PDB file of N, CA and C in Angstrom:
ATOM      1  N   UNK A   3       5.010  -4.285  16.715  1.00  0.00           N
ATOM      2  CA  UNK A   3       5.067  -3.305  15.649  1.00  0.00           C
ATOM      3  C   UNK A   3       3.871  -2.365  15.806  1.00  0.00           C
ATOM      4  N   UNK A   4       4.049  -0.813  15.994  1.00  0.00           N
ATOM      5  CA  UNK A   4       2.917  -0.156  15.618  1.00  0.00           C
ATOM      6  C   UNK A   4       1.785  -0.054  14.190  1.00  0.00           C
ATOM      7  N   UNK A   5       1.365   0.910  14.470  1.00  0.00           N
ATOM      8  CA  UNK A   5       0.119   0.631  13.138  1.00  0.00           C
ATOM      9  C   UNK A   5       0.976   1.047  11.914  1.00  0.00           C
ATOM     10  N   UNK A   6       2.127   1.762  12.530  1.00  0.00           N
ATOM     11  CA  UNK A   6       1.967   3.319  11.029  1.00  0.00           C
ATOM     12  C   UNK A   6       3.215   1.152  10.149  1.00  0.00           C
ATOM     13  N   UNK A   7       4.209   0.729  11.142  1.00  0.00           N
ATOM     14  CA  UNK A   7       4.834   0.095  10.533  1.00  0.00           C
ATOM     15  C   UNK A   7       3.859  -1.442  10.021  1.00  0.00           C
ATOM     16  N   UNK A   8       2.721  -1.743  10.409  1.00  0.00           N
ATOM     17  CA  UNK A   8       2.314  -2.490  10.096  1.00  0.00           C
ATOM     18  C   UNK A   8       1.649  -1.767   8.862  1.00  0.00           C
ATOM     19  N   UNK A   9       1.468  -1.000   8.338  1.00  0.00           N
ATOM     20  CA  UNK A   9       0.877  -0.091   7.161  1.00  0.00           C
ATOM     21  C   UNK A   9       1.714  -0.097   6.449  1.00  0.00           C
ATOM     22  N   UNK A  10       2.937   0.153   6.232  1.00  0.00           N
ATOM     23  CA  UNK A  10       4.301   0.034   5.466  1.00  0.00           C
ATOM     24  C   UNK A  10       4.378  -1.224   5.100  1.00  0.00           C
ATOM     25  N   UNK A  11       4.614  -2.270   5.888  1.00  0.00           N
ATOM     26  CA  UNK A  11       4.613  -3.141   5.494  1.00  0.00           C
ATOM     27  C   UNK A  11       3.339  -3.906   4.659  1.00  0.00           C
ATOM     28  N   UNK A  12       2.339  -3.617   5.137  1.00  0.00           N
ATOM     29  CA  UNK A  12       1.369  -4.170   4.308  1.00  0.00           C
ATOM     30  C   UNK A  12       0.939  -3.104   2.803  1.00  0.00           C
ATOM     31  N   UNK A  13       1.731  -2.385   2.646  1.00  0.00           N
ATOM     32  CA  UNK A  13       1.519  -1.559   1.710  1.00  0.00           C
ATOM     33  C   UNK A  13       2.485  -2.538   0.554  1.00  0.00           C
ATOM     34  N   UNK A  14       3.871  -2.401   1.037  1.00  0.00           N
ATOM     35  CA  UNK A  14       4.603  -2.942   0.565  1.00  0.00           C
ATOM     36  C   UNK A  14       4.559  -4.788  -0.742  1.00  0.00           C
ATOM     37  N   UNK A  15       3.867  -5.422   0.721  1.00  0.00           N
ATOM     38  CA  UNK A  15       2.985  -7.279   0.576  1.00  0.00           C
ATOM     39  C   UNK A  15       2.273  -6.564  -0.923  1.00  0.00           C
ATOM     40  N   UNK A  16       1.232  -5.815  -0.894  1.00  0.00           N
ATOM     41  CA  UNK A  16       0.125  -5.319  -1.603  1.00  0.00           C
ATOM     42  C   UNK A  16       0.659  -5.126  -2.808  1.00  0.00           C
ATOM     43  N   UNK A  17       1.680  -3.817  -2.578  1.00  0.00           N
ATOM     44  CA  UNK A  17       1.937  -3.338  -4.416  1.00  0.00           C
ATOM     45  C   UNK A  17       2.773  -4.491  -4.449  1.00  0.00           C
ATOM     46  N   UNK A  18       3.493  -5.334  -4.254  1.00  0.00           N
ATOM     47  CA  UNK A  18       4.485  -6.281  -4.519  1.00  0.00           C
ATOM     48  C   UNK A  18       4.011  -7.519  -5.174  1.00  0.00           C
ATOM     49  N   UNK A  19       3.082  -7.466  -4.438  1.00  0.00           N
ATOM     50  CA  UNK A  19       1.718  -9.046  -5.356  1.00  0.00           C
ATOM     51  C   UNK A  19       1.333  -8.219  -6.368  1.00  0.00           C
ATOM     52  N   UNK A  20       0.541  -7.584  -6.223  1.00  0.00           N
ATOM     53  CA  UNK A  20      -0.334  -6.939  -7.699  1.00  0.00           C
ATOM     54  C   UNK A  20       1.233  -6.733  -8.555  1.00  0.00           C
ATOM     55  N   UNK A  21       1.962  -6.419  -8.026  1.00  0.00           N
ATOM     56  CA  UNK A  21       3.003  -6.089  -9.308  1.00  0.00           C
ATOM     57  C   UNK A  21       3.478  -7.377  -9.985  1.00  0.00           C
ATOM     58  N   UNK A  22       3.761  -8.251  -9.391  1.00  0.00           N
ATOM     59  CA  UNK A  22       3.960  -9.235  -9.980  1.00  0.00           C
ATOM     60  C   UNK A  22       3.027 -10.267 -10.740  1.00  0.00           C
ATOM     61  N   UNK A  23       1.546 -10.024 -10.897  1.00  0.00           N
ATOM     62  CA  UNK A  23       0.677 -10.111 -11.584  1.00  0.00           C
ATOM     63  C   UNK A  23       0.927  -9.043 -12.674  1.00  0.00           C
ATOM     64  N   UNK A  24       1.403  -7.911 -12.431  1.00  0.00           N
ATOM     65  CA  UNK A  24       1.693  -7.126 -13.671  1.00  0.00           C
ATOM     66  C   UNK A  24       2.675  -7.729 -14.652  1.00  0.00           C
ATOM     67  N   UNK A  25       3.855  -7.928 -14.057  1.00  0.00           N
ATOM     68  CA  UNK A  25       4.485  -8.579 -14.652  1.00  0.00           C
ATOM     69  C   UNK A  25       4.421  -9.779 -15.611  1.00  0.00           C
ATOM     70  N   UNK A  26       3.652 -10.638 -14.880  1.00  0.00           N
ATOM     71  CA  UNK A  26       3.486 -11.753 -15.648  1.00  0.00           C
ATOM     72  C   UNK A  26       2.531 -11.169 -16.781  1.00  0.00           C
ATOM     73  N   UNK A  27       1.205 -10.552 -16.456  1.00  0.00           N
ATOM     74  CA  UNK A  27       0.117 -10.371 -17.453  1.00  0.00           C
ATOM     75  C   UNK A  27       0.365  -8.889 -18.442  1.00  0.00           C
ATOM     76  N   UNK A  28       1.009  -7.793 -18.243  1.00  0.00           N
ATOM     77  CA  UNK A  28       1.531  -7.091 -18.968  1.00  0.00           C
ATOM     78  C   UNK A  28       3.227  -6.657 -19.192  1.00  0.00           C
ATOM     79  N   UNK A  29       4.063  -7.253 -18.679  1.00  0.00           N
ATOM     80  CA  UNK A  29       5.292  -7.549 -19.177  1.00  0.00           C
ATOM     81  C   UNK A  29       5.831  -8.958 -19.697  1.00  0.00           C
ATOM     82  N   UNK A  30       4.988  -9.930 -19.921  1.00  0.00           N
ATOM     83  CA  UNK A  30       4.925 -10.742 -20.406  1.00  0.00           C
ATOM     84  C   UNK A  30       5.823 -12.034 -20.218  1.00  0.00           C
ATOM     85  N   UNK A  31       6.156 -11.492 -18.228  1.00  0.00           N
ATOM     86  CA  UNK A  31       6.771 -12.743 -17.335  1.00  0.00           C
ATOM     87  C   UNK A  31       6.085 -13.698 -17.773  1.00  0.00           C
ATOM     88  N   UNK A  32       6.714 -15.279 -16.805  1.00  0.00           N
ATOM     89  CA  UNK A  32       6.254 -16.379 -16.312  1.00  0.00           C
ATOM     90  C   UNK A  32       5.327 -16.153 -15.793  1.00  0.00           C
ATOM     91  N   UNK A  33       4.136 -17.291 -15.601  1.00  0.00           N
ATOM     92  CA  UNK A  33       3.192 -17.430 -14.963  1.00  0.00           C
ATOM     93  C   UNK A  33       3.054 -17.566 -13.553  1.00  0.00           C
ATOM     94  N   UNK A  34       4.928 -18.118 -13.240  1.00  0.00           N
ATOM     95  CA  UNK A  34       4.571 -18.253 -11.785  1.00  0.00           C
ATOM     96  C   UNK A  34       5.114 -17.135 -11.371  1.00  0.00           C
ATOM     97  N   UNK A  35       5.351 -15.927 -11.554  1.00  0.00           N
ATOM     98  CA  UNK A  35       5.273 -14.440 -11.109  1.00  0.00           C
ATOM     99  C   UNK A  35       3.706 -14.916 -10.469  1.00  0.00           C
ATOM    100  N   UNK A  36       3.005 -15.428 -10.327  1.00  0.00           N
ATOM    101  CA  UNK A  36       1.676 -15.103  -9.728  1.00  0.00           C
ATOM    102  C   UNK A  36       2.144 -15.911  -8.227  1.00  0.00           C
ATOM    103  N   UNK A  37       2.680 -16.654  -8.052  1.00  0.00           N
ATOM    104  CA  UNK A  37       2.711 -17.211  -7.031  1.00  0.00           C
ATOM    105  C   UNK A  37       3.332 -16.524  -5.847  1.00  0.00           C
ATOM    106  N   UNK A  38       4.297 -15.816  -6.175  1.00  0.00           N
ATOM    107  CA  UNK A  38       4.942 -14.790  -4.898  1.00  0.00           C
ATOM    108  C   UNK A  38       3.745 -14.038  -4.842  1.00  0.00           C
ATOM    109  N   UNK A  39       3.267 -13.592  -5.735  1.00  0.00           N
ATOM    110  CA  UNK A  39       2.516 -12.303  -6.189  1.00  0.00           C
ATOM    111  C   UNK A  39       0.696 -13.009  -5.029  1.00  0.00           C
ATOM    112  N   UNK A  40       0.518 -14.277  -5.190  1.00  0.00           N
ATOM    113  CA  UNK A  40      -0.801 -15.023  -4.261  1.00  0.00           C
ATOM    114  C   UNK A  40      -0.381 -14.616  -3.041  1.00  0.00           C
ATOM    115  N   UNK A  41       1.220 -15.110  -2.254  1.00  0.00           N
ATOM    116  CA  UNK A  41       1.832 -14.681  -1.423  1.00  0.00           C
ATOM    117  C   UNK A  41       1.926 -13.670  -0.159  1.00  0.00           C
ATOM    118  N   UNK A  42       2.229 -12.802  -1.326  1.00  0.00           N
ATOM    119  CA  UNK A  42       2.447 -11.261  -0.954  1.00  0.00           C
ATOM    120  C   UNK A  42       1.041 -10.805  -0.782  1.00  0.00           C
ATOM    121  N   UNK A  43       0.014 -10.810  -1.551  1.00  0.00           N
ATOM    122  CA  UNK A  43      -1.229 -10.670  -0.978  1.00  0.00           C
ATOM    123  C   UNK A  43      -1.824 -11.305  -0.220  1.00  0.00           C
ATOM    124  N   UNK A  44      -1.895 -12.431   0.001  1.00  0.00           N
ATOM    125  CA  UNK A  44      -1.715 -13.033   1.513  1.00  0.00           C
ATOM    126  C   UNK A  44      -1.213 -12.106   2.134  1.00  0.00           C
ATOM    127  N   UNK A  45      -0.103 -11.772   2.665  1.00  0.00           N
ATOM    128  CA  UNK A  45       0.578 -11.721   3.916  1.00  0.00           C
ATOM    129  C   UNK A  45       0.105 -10.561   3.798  1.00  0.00           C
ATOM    130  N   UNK A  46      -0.276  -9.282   2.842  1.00  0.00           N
ATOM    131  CA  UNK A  46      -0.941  -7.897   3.242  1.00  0.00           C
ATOM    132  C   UNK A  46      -2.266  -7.898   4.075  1.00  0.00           C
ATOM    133  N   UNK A  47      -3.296  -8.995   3.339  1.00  0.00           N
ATOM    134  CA  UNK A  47      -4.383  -9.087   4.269  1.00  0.00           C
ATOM    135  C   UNK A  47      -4.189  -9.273   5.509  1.00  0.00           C
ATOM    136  N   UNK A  48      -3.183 -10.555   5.698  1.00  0.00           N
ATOM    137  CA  UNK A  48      -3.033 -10.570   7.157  1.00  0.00           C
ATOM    138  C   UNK A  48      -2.589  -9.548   8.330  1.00  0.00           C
ATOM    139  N   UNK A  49      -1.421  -8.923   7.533  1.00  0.00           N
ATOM    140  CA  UNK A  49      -0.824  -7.337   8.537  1.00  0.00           C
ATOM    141  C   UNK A  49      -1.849  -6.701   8.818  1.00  0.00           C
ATOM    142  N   UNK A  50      -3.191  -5.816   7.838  1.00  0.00           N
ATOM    143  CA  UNK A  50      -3.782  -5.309   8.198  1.00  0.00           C
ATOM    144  C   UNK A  50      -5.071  -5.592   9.434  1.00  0.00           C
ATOM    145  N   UNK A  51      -5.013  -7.157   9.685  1.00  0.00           N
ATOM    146  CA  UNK A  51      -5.716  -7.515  10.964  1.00  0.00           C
ATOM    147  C   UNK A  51      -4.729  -7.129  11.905  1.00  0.00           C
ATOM    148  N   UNK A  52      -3.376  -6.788  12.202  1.00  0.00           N
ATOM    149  CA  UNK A  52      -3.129  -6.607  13.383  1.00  0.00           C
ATOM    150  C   UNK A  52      -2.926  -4.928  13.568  1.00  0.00           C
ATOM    151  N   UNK A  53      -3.514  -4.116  13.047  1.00  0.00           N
ATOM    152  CA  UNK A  53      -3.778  -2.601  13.334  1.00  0.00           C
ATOM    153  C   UNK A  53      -4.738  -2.937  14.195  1.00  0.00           C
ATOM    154  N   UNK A  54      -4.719  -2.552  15.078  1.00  0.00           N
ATOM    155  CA  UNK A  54      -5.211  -2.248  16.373  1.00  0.00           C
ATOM    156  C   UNK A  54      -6.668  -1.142  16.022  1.00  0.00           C
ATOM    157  N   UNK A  55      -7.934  -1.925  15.944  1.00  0.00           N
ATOM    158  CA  UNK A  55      -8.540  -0.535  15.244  1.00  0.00           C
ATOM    159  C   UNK A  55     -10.249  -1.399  16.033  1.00  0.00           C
ATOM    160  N   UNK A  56     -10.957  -0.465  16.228  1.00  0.00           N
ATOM    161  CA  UNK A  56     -12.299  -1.602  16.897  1.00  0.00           C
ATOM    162  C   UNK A  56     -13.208  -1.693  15.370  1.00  0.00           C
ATOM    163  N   UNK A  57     -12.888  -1.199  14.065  1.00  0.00           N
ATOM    164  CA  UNK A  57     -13.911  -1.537  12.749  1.00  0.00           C
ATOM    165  C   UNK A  57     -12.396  -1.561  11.527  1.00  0.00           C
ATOM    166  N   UNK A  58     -13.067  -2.271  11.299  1.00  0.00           N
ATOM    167  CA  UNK A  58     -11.977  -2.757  10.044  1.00  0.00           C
ATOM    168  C   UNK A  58     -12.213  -1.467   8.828  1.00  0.00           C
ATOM    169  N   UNK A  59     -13.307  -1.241   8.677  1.00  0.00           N
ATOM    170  CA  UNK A  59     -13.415  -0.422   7.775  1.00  0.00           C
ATOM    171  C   UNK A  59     -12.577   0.817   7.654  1.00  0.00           C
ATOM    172  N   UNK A  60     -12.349   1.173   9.053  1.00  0.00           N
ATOM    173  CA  UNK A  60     -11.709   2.658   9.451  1.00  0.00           C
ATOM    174  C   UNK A  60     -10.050   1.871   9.247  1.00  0.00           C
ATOM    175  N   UNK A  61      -9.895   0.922   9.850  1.00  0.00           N
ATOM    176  CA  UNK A  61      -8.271   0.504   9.085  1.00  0.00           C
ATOM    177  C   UNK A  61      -7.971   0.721   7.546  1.00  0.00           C
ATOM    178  N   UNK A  62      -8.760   0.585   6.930  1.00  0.00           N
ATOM    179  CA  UNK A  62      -8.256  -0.238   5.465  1.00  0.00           C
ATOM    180  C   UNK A  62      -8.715   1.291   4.838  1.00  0.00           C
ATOM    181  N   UNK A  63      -9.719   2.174   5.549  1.00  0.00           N
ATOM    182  CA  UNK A  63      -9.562   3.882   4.895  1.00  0.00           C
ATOM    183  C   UNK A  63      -8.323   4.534   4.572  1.00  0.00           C
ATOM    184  N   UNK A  64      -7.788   4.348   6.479  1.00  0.00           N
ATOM    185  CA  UNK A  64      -6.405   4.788   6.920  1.00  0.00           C
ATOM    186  C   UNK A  64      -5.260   4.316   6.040  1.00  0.00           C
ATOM    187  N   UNK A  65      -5.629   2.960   5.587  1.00  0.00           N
ATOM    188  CA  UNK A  65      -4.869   3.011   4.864  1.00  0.00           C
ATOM    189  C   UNK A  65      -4.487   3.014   3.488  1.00  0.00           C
ATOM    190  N   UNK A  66      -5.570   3.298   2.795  1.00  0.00           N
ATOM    191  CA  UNK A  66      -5.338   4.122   1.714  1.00  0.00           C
ATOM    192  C   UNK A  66      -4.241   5.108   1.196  1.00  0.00           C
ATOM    193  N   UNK A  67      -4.409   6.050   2.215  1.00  0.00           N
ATOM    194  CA  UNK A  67      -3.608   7.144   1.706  1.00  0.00           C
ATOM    195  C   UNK A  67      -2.054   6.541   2.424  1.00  0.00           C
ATOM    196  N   UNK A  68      -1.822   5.344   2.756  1.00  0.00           N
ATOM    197  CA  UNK A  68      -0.210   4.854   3.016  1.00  0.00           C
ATOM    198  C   UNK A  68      -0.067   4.573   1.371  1.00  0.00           C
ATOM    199  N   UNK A  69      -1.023   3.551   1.217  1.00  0.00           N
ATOM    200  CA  UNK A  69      -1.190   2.955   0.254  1.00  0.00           C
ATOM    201  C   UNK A  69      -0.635   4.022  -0.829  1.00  0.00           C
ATOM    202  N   UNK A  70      -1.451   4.843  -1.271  1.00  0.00           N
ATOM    203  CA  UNK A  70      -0.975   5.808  -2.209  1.00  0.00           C
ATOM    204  C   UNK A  70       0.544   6.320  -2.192  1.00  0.00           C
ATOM    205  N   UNK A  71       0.916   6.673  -1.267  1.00  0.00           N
ATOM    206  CA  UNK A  71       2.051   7.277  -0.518  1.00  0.00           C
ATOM    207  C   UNK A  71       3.052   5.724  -1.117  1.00  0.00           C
ATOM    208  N   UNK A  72       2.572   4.777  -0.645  1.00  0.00           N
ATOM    209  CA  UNK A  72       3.897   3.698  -1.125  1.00  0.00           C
ATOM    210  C   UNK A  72       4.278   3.575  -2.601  1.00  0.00           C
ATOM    211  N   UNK A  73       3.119   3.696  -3.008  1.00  0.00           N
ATOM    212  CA  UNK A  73       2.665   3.191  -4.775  1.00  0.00           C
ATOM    213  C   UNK A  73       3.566   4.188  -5.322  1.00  0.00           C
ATOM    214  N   UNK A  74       3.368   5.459  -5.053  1.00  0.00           N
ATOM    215  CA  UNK A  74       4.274   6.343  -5.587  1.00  0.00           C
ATOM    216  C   UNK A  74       5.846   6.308  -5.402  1.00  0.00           C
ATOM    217  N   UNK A  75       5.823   6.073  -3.961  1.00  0.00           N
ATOM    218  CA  UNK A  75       7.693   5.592  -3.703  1.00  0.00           C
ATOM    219  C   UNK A  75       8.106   4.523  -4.697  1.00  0.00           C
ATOM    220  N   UNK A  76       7.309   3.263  -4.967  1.00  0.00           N
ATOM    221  CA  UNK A  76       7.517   2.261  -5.583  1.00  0.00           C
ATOM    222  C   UNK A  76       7.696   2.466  -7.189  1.00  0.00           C
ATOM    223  N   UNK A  77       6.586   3.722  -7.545  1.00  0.00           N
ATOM    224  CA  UNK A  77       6.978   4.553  -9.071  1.00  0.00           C
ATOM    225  C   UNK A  77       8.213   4.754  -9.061  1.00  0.00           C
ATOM    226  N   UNK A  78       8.735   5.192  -8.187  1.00  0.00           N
ATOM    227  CA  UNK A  78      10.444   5.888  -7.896  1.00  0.00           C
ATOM    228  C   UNK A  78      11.548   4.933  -8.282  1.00  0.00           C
ATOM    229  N   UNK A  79      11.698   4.261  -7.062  1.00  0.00           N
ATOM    230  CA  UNK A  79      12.400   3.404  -6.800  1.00  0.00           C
ATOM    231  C   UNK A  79      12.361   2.222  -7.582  1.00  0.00           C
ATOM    232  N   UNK A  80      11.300   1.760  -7.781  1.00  0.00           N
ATOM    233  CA  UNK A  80      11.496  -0.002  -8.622  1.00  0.00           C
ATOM    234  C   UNK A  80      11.435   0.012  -9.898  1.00  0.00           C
ATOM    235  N   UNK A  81      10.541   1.498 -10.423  1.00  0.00           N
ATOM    236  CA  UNK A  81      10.024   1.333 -11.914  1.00  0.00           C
ATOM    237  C   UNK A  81      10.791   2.570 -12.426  1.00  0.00           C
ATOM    238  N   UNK A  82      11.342   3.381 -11.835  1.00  0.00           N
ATOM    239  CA  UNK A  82      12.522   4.597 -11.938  1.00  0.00           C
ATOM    240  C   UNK A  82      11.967   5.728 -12.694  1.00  0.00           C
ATOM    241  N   UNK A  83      10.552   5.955 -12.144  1.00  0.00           N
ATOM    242  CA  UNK A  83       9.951   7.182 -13.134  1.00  0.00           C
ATOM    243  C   UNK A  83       9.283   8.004 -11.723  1.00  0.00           C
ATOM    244  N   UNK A  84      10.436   9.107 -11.159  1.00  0.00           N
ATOM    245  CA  UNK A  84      10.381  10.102 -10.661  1.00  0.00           C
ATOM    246  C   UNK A  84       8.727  10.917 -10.255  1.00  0.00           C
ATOM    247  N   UNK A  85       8.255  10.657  -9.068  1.00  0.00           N
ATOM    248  CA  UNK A  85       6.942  11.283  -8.876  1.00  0.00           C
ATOM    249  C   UNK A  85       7.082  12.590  -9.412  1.00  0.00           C
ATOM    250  N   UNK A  86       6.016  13.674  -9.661  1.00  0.00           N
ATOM    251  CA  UNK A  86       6.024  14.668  -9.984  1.00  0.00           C
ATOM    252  C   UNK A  86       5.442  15.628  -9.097  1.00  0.00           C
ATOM    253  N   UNK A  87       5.570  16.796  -9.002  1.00  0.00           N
ATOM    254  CA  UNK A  87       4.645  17.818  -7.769  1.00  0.00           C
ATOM    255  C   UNK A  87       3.852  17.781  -7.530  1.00  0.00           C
ATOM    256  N   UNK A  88       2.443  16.918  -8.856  1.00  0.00           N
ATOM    257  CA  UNK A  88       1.048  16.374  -8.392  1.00  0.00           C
ATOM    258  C   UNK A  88       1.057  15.544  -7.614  1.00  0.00           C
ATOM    259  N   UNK A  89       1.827  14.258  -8.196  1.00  0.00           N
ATOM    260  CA  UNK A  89       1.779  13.194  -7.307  1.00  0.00           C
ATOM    261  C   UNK A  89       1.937  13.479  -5.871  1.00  0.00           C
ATOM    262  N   UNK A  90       3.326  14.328  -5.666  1.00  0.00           N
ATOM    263  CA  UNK A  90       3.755  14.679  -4.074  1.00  0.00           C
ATOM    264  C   UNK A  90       2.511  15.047  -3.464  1.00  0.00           C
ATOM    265  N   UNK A  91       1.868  16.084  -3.799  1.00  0.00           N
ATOM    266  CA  UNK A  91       1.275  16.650  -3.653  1.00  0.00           C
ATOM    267  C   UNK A  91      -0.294  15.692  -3.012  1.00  0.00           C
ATOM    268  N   UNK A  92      -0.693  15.187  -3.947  1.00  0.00           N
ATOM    269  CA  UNK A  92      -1.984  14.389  -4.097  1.00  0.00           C
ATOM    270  C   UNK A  92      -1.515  13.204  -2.321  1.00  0.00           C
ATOM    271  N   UNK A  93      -0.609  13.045  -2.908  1.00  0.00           N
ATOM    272  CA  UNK A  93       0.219  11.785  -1.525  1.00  0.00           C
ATOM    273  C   UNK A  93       0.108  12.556  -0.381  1.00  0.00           C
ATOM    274  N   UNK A  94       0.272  13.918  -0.497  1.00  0.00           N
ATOM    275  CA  UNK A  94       0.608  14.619   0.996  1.00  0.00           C
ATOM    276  C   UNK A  94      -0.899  14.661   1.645  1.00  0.00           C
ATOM    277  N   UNK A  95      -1.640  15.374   0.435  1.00  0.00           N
ATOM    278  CA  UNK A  95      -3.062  15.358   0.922  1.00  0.00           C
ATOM    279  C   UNK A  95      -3.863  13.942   1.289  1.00  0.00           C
ATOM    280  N   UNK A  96      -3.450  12.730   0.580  1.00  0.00           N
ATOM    281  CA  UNK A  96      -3.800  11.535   1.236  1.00  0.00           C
ATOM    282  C   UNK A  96      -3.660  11.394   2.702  1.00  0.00           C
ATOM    283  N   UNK A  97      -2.310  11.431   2.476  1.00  0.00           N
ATOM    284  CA  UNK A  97      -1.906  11.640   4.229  1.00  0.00           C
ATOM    285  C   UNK A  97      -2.582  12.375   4.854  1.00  0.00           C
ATOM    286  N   UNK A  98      -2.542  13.206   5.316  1.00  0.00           N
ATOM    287  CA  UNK A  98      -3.154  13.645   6.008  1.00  0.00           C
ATOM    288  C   UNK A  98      -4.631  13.651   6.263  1.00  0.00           C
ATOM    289  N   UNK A  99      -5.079  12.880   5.042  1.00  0.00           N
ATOM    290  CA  UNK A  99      -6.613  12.086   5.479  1.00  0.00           C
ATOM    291  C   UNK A  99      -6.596  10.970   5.902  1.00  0.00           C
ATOM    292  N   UNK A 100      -5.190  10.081   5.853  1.00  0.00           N
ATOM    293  CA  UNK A 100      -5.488   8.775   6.737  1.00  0.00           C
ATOM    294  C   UNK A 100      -5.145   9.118   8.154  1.00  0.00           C
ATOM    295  N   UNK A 101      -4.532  10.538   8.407  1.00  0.00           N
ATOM    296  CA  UNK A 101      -3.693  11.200   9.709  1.00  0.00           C
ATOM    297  C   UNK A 101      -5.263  11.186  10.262  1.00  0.00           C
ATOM    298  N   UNK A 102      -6.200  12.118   9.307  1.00  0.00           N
ATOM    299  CA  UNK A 102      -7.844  12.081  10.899  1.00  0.00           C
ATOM    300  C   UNK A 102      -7.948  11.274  10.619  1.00  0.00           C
ATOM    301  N   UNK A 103      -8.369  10.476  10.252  1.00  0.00           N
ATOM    302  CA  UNK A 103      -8.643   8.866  10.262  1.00  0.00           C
ATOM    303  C   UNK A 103      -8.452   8.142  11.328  1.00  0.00           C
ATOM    304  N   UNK A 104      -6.988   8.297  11.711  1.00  0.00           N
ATOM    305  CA  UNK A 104      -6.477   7.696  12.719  1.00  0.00           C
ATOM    306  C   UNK A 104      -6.614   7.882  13.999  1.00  0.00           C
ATOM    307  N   UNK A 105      -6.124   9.703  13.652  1.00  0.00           N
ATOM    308  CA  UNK A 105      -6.328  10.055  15.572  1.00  0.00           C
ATOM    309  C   UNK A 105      -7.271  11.103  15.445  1.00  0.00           C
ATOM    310  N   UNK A 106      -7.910  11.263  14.749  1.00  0.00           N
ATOM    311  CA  UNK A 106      -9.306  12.149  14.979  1.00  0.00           C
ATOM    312  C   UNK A 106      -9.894  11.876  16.657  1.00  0.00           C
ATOM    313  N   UNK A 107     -10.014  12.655  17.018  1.00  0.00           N
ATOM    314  CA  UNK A 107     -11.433  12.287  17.974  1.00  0.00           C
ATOM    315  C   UNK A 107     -12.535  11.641  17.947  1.00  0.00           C
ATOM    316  N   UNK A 108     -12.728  10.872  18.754  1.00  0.00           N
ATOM    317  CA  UNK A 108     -14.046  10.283  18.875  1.00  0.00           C
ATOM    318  C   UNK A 108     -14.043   9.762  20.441  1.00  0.00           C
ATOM    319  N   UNK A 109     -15.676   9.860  20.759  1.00  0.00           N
ATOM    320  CA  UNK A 109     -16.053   9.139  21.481  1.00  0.00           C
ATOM    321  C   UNK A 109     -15.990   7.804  22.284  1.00  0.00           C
ATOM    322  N   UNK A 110     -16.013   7.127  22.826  1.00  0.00           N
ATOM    323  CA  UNK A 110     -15.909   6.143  23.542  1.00  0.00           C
ATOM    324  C   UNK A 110     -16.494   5.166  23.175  1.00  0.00           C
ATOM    325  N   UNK A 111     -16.366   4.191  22.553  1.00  0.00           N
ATOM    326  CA  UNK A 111     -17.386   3.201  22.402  1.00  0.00           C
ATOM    327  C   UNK A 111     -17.748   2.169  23.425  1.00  0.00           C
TER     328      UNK A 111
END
């Protein structure tokens, strides 16, 4: 799997745990909504070790602005409240800061 799909997917693990901590603690699920939700954050930490990157720090920048970019699809789609032209907007400009992030230039280490 490349980076951009290991980013999707670990975007995905991410809002999917925290959401289900939402659930339980402000929609007033079961408690074991936390357990997929331990899970799913698990398995995000883990995806993001296999981005191919020589500092972790510059991974988990990059992926921020996926991050944002998913959160908002996930506004859409799971919770059915339509991003708005900011949001698009704010998401596009993310992107394209995890875009230098990624393949910016640099030097050789």
């Amino acid at each position: 799997m490349h980076a951009f799909g290991y980013y999707i997917t670990a975007a995905v693990a991410e809002i999917g745990g925290c959401f289900a901590f939402w659930a339980w603690l402000r929609l007033g699920r079961s408690a074991y909504w936390a357990i997929p939700g331990l899970l799913s954050l698990i398995a995000f930490a883990l995806l993001l070790t296999r981005i191919e990157s020589a500092f972790a720090g510059r991974t988990y920048a990059a992926y921020g602005g996926v991050y944002i970019a998913a959160s908002l699809l996930w506004l859409w789609f799971i919770e059915g409240q339509r991003p708005d032209r900011w949001d698009v907007l704010g998401s596009l400009v993310c992107l394209g800061g995890a875009a230098l992030i990624l393949f910016g230039p640099r030097p050789s280490i």
